[in-house]
Tab-separated table of C-alpha atoms and ligand atoms in Angstrom:
chain	number	residue	atom	x	y	z
A	1	UNK	CA	125.525	72.998	93.572
A	2	UNK	CA	125.418	76.115	91.464
A	3	UNK	CA	127.012	79.368	92.473
A	4	UNK	CA	125.038	81.614	94.170
A	5	UNK	CA	122.716	84.272	92.286
A	6	UNK	CA	120.678	87.009	94.228
A	7	UNK	CA	118.608	87.234	91.208
A	8	UNK	CA	115.672	85.039	91.957
A	9	UNK	CA	113.576	85.198	95.023
A	10	UNK	CA	111.748	82.465	95.604
A	11	UNK	CA	108.147	83.721	96.397
A	12	UNK	CA	106.065	81.515	98.577
A	13	UNK	CA	102.684	83.104	97.902
A	14	UNK	CA	101.433	80.026	96.332
A	15	UNK	CA	103.832	77.521	98.322
A	16	UNK	CA	102.950	74.159	99.527
A	17	UNK	CA	105.700	74.936	102.272
A	18	UNK	CA	107.711	71.732	101.208
A	19	UNK	CA	111.453	70.978	102.377
A	20	UNK	CA	112.009	70.174	98.560
A	21	UNK	CA	111.865	73.385	97.201
A	22	UNK	CA	113.785	74.497	99.848
A	23	UNK	CA	116.462	72.411	99.113
A	24	UNK	CA	116.675	72.410	95.290
A	25	UNK	CA	116.614	76.186	95.793
A	26	UNK	CA	119.759	76.214	97.468
A	27	UNK	CA	121.518	73.310	95.034
A	28	UNK	CA	120.276	75.799	92.134
A	29	UNK	CA	122.242	78.803	93.889
A	30	UNK	CA	118.934	80.634	95.131
A	31	UNK	CA	119.193	81.614	98.695
A	32	UNK	CA	116.404	84.353	98.605
A	33	UNK	CA	113.246	83.315	99.973
A	34	UNK	CA	109.762	85.391	99.964
A	35	UNK	CA	107.087	85.316	102.352
A	36	UNK	CA	104.462	87.452	104.495
A	37	UNK	CA	102.465	87.632	107.978
A	38	UNK	CA	99.133	86.527	105.805
A	39	UNK	CA	100.525	83.987	103.597
A	40	UNK	CA	99.362	80.353	103.790
A	41	UNK	CA	96.113	81.353	105.984
A	42	UNK	CA	98.531	83.630	108.321
A	43	UNK	CA	100.430	80.481	109.037
A	44	UNK	CA	103.692	80.797	106.491
A	45	UNK	CA	106.203	81.426	109.191
A	46	UNK	CA	105.676	79.003	111.474
A	47	UNK	CA	105.140	76.534	108.441
A	48	UNK	CA	108.676	77.304	107.168
A	49	UNK	CA	110.161	76.872	111.031
A	50	UNK	CA	108.480	73.420	110.833
A	51	UNK	CA	109.773	72.008	107.663
A	52	UNK	CA	112.739	73.999	107.250
A	53	UNK	CA	114.523	74.909	110.488
A	54	UNK	CA	117.889	74.162	109.710
A	55	UNK	CA	117.762	75.577	106.661
A	56	UNK	CA	116.527	78.800	107.316
A	57	UNK	CA	119.574	80.513	108.438
A	58	UNK	CA	121.348	79.696	104.842
A	59	UNK	CA	118.566	81.709	103.446
A	60	UNK	CA	117.964	85.748	102.947
A	61	UNK	CA	114.545	85.503	104.552
A	62	UNK	CA	112.025	88.579	103.408
A	63	UNK	CA	108.530	89.011	104.294
A	64	UNK	CA	105.963	91.404	104.496
A	65	UNK	CA	103.626	92.853	107.232
A	66	UNK	CA	100.266	94.755	106.480
A	67	UNK	CA	97.220	92.433	106.195
A	68	UNK	CA	95.814	90.824	109.732
A	69	UNK	CA	93.708	88.117	110.290
A	70	UNK	CA	89.565	89.179	110.564
A	71	UNK	CA	86.567	87.585	110.752
A	72	UNK	CA	85.737	85.609	107.066
A	73	UNK	CA	88.360	87.779	105.972
A	74	UNK	CA	91.801	89.470	105.953
A	75	UNK	CA	91.896	93.178	106.772
A	76	UNK	CA	94.698	95.626	106.058
A	77	UNK	CA	95.962	98.014	108.125
A	78	UNK	CA	98.907	100.268	108.458
A	79	UNK	CA	98.621	101.065	112.039
A	80	UNK	CA	101.833	101.272	113.975
A	81	UNK	CA	100.941	99.377	116.747
A	82	UNK	CA	99.432	96.594	114.745
A	83	UNK	CA	102.491	96.310	112.222
A	84	UNK	CA	104.853	96.165	115.116
A	85	UNK	CA	102.861	93.238	116.818
A	86	UNK	CA	103.083	91.419	113.612
A	87	UNK	CA	106.488	91.878	113.442
A	88	UNK	CA	107.250	90.670	116.741
A	89	UNK	CA	104.721	87.120	115.974
A	90	UNK	CA	107.162	87.144	113.018
A	91	UNK	CA	110.094	86.979	115.109
A	92	UNK	CA	108.503	84.308	117.354
A	93	UNK	CA	107.432	82.084	114.417
A	94	UNK	CA	110.129	81.825	112.303
A	95	UNK	CA	112.754	81.329	115.537
A	96	UNK	CA	114.804	84.437	113.987
A	97	UNK	CA	114.785	87.625	112.633
A	98	UNK	CA	113.663	88.181	108.694
A	99	UNK	CA	116.469	89.786	106.877
A	100	UNK	CA	113.939	92.745	105.040
A	101	UNK	CA	110.529	93.115	105.824
A	102	UNK	CA	107.888	95.123	103.574
A	103	UNK	CA	105.072	96.868	104.203
A	104	UNK	CA	102.845	94.926	102.282
A	105	UNK	CA	100.645	97.120	99.696
A	106	UNK	CA	100.524	100.001	101.697
A	107	UNK	CA	98.313	101.552	99.101
A	108	UNK	CA	95.465	99.674	100.223
A	109	UNK	CA	95.018	102.163	103.566
A	110	UNK	CA	95.977	105.251	102.202
A	111	UNK	CA	93.241	107.430	102.606
A	112	UNK	CA	92.190	109.935	99.651
A	113	UNK	CA	93.510	112.735	100.732
A	114	UNK	CA	97.143	113.394	100.139
A	115	UNK	CA	98.182	114.866	103.526
A	116	UNK	CA	96.645	112.223	105.501
A	117	UNK	CA	97.892	109.494	103.345
A	118	UNK	CA	101.263	110.886	103.479
A	119	UNK	CA	100.963	111.406	107.116
A	120	UNK	CA	99.927	107.478	107.422
A	121	UNK	CA	102.532	106.283	105.344
A	122	UNK	CA	105.318	108.348	106.605
A	123	UNK	CA	103.954	106.545	110.161
A	124	UNK	CA	103.914	103.086	108.924
A	125	UNK	CA	107.372	103.319	107.506
A	126	UNK	CA	108.858	104.704	110.323
A	127	UNK	CA	107.582	101.656	112.702
A	128	UNK	CA	109.277	99.490	110.480
A	129	UNK	CA	112.370	101.956	110.304
A	130	UNK	CA	112.187	101.766	114.201
A	131	UNK	CA	111.614	97.891	114.422
A	132	UNK	CA	114.389	97.805	112.100
A	133	UNK	CA	117.137	99.744	114.032
A	134	UNK	CA	116.023	97.358	117.131
A	135	UNK	CA	117.015	94.138	115.744
A	136	UNK	CA	113.705	92.807	114.720
A	137	UNK	CA	114.413	92.908	111.023
A	138	UNK	CA	117.265	93.463	109.057
A	139	UNK	CA	115.631	96.078	107.159
A	140	UNK	CA	112.800	97.104	105.578
A	141	UNK	CA	110.783	97.831	102.524
A	142	UNK	CA	107.779	98.458	100.602
A	143	UNK	CA	105.967	95.923	98.551
A	144	UNK	CA	103.407	97.300	96.216
A	145	UNK	CA	100.995	95.668	93.965
A	146	UNK	CA	99.793	98.547	92.481
A	147	UNK	CA	102.594	101.681	93.360
A	148	UNK	CA	100.773	104.502	91.500
A	149	UNK	CA	99.273	106.501	94.749
A	150	UNK	CA	102.991	106.727	96.106
A	151	UNK	CA	105.196	108.857	94.306
A	152	UNK	CA	103.501	111.438	94.857
A	153	UNK	CA	103.468	111.207	98.777
A	154	UNK	CA	107.633	110.607	98.858
A	155	UNK	CA	108.967	114.228	99.661
A	156	UNK	CA	111.943	114.369	102.295
A	157	UNK	CA	109.843	113.664	105.836
A	158	UNK	CA	109.271	109.694	104.876
A	159	UNK	CA	112.177	107.502	105.899
A	160	UNK	CA	113.602	106.255	102.759
A	161	UNK	CA	113.398	101.693	102.471
A	162	UNK	CA	115.959	99.784	101.755
A	163	UNK	CA	114.337	97.549	98.913
A	164	UNK	CA	111.064	98.608	96.946
A	165	UNK	CA	109.156	95.622	95.410
A	166	UNK	CA	106.817	96.252	92.172
A	167	UNK	CA	105.020	93.868	89.622
A	168	UNK	CA	107.145	93.269	86.724
A	169	UNK	CA	106.716	92.067	83.488
A	170	UNK	CA	104.533	91.963	80.645
A	171	UNK	CA	101.198	91.946	82.494
A	172	UNK	CA	102.101	95.028	85.162
A	173	UNK	CA	100.966	97.692	82.851
A	174	UNK	CA	102.423	101.084	81.694
A	175	UNK	CA	101.127	103.399	84.321
A	176	UNK	CA	102.520	100.658	86.997
A	177	UNK	CA	106.236	100.618	85.056
A	178	UNK	CA	105.861	104.586	85.529
A	179	UNK	CA	104.904	104.587	88.905
A	180	UNK	CA	107.763	101.849	90.061
A	181	UNK	CA	110.377	103.988	87.866
A	182	UNK	CA	109.553	107.253	89.356
A	183	UNK	CA	108.812	106.087	93.188
A	184	UNK	CA	112.894	104.225	92.515
A	185	UNK	CA	114.092	107.556	91.534
A	186	UNK	CA	112.178	109.566	94.129
A	187	UNK	CA	113.764	107.743	96.508
A	188	UNK	CA	117.274	107.300	94.952
A	189	UNK	CA	117.381	103.294	95.093
A	190	UNK	CA	120.080	101.767	93.014
A	191	UNK	CA	118.931	98.623	90.608
A	192	UNK	CA	119.267	95.928	93.365
A	193	UNK	CA	116.910	97.759	95.550
A	194	UNK	CA	113.979	97.432	93.159
A	195	UNK	CA	112.395	93.803	93.226
A	196	UNK	CA	110.038	92.631	90.525
A	197	UNK	CA	107.423	90.243	91.352
A	198	UNK	CA	104.535	87.763	90.165
A	199	UNK	CA	106.712	87.744	86.536
A	200	UNK	CA	103.445	85.634	85.236
A	201	UNK	CA	100.654	87.729	86.882
A	202	UNK	CA	100.025	84.293	89.301
A	203	UNK	CA	99.765	81.706	86.316
A	204	UNK	CA	101.828	80.586	83.666
A	205	UNK	CA	99.247	79.071	81.987
A	206	UNK	CA	97.130	81.585	81.222
A	207	UNK	CA	95.811	81.890	77.382
A	208	UNK	CA	98.167	84.964	76.928
A	209	UNK	CA	101.335	83.129	76.995
A	210	UNK	CA	100.106	81.532	74.069
A	211	UNK	CA	99.634	84.433	71.847
A	212	UNK	CA	102.374	86.464	72.326
A	213	UNK	CA	106.136	85.423	71.816
A	214	UNK	CA	108.412	87.273	74.491
A	215	UNK	CA	111.538	85.715	72.743
A	216	UNK	CA	110.879	89.323	70.829
A	217	UNK	CA	111.892	90.833	74.307
A	218	UNK	CA	115.042	88.879	73.883
A	219	UNK	CA	119.140	89.637	72.257
A	220	UNK	CA	119.936	86.577	70.269
A	221	UNK	CA	117.740	83.901	71.650
A	222	UNK	CA	118.208	79.836	70.732
A	223	UNK	CA	115.972	77.215	70.145
A	224	UNK	CA	116.770	76.203	74.344
A	225	UNK	CA	114.701	79.172	75.025
A	226	UNK	CA	111.002	78.262	75.934
A	227	UNK	CA	108.204	81.158	76.112
A	228	UNK	CA	107.382	80.820	79.284
A	229	UNK	CA	111.633	81.243	79.784
A	230	UNK	CA	111.475	84.355	78.114
A	231	UNK	CA	108.665	85.763	79.518
A	232	UNK	CA	110.452	85.548	82.854
A	233	UNK	CA	113.636	86.917	81.705
A	234	UNK	CA	111.813	89.838	80.009
A	235	UNK	CA	110.323	90.643	83.476
A	236	UNK	CA	113.918	91.923	84.333
A	237	UNK	CA	113.786	94.732	82.263
A	238	UNK	CA	109.828	96.089	82.392
A	239	UNK	CA	110.529	97.941	84.740
A	240	UNK	CA	114.821	97.203	85.311
A	241	UNK	CA	115.123	95.239	88.457
A	242	UNK	CA	117.684	93.723	90.087
A	243	UNK	CA	115.665	90.647	91.260
A	244	UNK	CA	112.551	89.026	91.159
A	245	UNK	CA	110.263	87.247	93.026
A	246	UNK	CA	108.729	84.187	91.542
A	247	UNK	CA	106.887	81.521	92.672
A	248	UNK	CA	106.925	77.644	91.678
A	249	UNK	CA	106.644	74.568	93.525
A	250	UNK	CA	108.659	72.755	91.150
A	251	UNK	CA	112.367	72.110	91.495
A	252	UNK	CA	112.350	71.572	87.592
A	253	UNK	CA	110.751	74.464	86.835
A	254	UNK	CA	112.822	76.776	89.051
A	255	UNK	CA	115.946	75.504	87.210
A	256	UNK	CA	114.718	76.628	83.869
A	257	UNK	CA	114.475	79.870	85.395
A	258	UNK	CA	117.823	79.808	86.876
A	259	UNK	CA	118.871	78.704	82.949
A	260	UNK	CA	117.696	82.042	81.652
A	261	UNK	CA	119.649	84.616	83.477
A	262	UNK	CA	122.200	84.205	80.897
A	263	UNK	CA	120.442	85.690	78.168
A	264	UNK	CA	120.271	90.287	78.098
A	265	UNK	CA	117.832	92.429	76.536
A	266	UNK	CA	116.765	93.292	73.063
A	267	UNK	CA	116.589	96.619	74.132
A	268	UNK	CA	115.227	98.130	70.662
A	269	UNK	CA	111.957	95.805	71.053
A	270	UNK	CA	111.590	96.469	74.757
A	271	UNK	CA	111.863	100.290	73.917
A	272	UNK	CA	109.065	100.192	71.211
A	273	UNK	CA	106.775	97.899	73.286
A	274	UNK	CA	107.227	100.575	76.180
A	275	UNK	CA	106.438	103.257	73.698
A	276	UNK	CA	103.131	101.721	72.120
A	277	UNK	CA	101.975	100.797	75.436
A	278	UNK	CA	102.523	104.289	76.310
A	279	UNK	CA	100.628	105.632	73.247
A	280	UNK	CA	97.496	103.167	73.431
A	281	UNK	CA	97.279	104.614	77.105
A	282	UNK	CA	97.423	107.967	76.117
A	283	UNK	CA	94.762	107.454	73.399
A	284	UNK	CA	92.517	105.833	75.967
A	285	UNK	CA	92.662	109.124	78.134
A	286	UNK	CA	91.379	111.203	75.198
B	301	LIG	N1	101.253	92.338	96.630
B	301	LIG	C1	103.035	91.711	96.902
B	301	LIG	O1	103.516	92.233	97.790
B	301	LIG	C2	102.803	90.633	96.071
B	301	LIG	C3	101.964	90.482	94.857
B	301	LIG	C4	102.125	89.143	94.468
B	301	LIG	C5	103.004	88.402	94.692
B	301	LIG	N2	104.454	88.409	95.414
B	301	LIG	C6	105.689	87.862	95.484
B	301	LIG	O2	105.794	87.148	93.887
B	301	LIG	C7	105.934	86.150	94.365
B	301	LIG	C8	105.808	85.668	92.718
B	301	LIG	O3	104.318	85.830	92.604
B	301	LIG	P1	102.945	84.674	92.117
B	301	LIG	O4	103.407	83.245	92.655
B	301	LIG	O5	101.887	85.234	92.488
B	301	LIG	O6	103.320	84.694	90.828
B	301	LIG	P2	104.321	84.236	89.542
B	301	LIG	O7	105.853	83.752	90.383
B	301	LIG	O8	104.533	85.156	88.534
B	301	LIG	O9	103.799	82.890	89.174
B	301	LIG	C9	104.051	81.523	89.607
B	301	LIG	C10	102.988	80.394	88.869
B	301	LIG	O10	103.990	80.098	87.937
B	301	LIG	C11	104.324	79.216	87.923
B	301	LIG	N3	105.873	79.193	86.856
B	301	LIG	C12	106.682	79.260	87.645
B	301	LIG	N4	107.739	79.016	86.868
B	301	LIG	C13	107.447	78.074	86.031
B	301	LIG	C14	108.266	77.400	84.647
B	301	LIG	N5	109.359	77.630	84.763
B	301	LIG	N6	107.075	76.939	83.931
B	301	LIG	C15	105.842	76.423	84.181
B	301	LIG	N7	105.230	77.322	85.457
B	301	LIG	C16	106.082	77.798	86.197
B	301	LIG	C17	104.206	78.151	88.904
B	301	LIG	O11	103.552	76.870	88.583
B	301	LIG	P3	104.501	75.811	89.214
B	301	LIG	O12	104.326	75.681	90.626
B	301	LIG	O13	104.352	74.570	88.458
B	301	LIG	O14	106.237	75.607	88.329
B	301	LIG	C18	103.098	79.236	89.591
B	301	LIG	O15	101.921	78.792	89.497
B	301	LIG	C19	105.261	85.977	95.560
B	301	LIG	O16	105.390	84.264	95.941
B	301	LIG	C20	105.215	87.227	96.215
B	301	LIG	O17	106.998	86.727	96.551
B	301	LIG	C21	104.231	89.973	96.267
């Protein structure tokens, strides 16, 4: 059994919810899992309890609320009563309170007017903050696929989350990276409170990974470091995050990811890369 390392969170978005990956994660020192009310066709919590109710007490478990079942497809809502009901059901389905509950992609339900958006976000945050105070979850946060609208809404009136999760890595885009950093700064989050997610953009076999050599962003890479591994490790610095939620059903893939944590950043090439992204975005605005 490897020593615990909190920098990897096993993300269960695309998971088959098999017991094997949960036990392998624990063996590899990964004791954080991230799921959501809407994953696995809205049955992720029940599926987890079915395959691993005895394992769940050993994990730090985060989940998300914001998407609800609707005819034909899921619908998004920040209605405080619906968020609360989802949290109560989450506790029933898991058989325990989650350690952390994220508001899931709140940007999806924020109206155009910034004062109304601020009220909507503030009330949703207050609902999960209250739920945490009442013991329905250990803490709360915001998980945002597109954080660009959020920083301008954060003033002294919006409750401060315990954690924020944002896209990380080479596919995240400079606007998203900068918005994530501004958001973390507005709330004065420490590095462990900012999490990254989806370091491969959902697939480690996309054609881009064959064209770009991410080992460029690693200090002293050796022969043993594959491009997939370097892609993963690089995501910790784009933006700077304390942990990353990454998906896999494969114990050997998870072991490969754990192996990358000993590598450090090539700060020079990361700085250049960010400058190039910023210059390209500025040119597109002209
Ligand atoms: N808005 C949100 O809140 C949001 C949105 C997206 C994601 N997330 C979080 O982020 C987590 C991860 O996101 P994601 O699943 O979309 O994308 P991801 O982690 O970028 O990609 C997952 C894919 O990478 C592959 N992979 C992982 N390690 C590998 C390795 N060593 N070698 C080869 N392939 C590897 C996996 O395939 P194998 O199974 O074959 O290993 C899987 O198909 C989610 O589970 C969720 O927790 C949150």
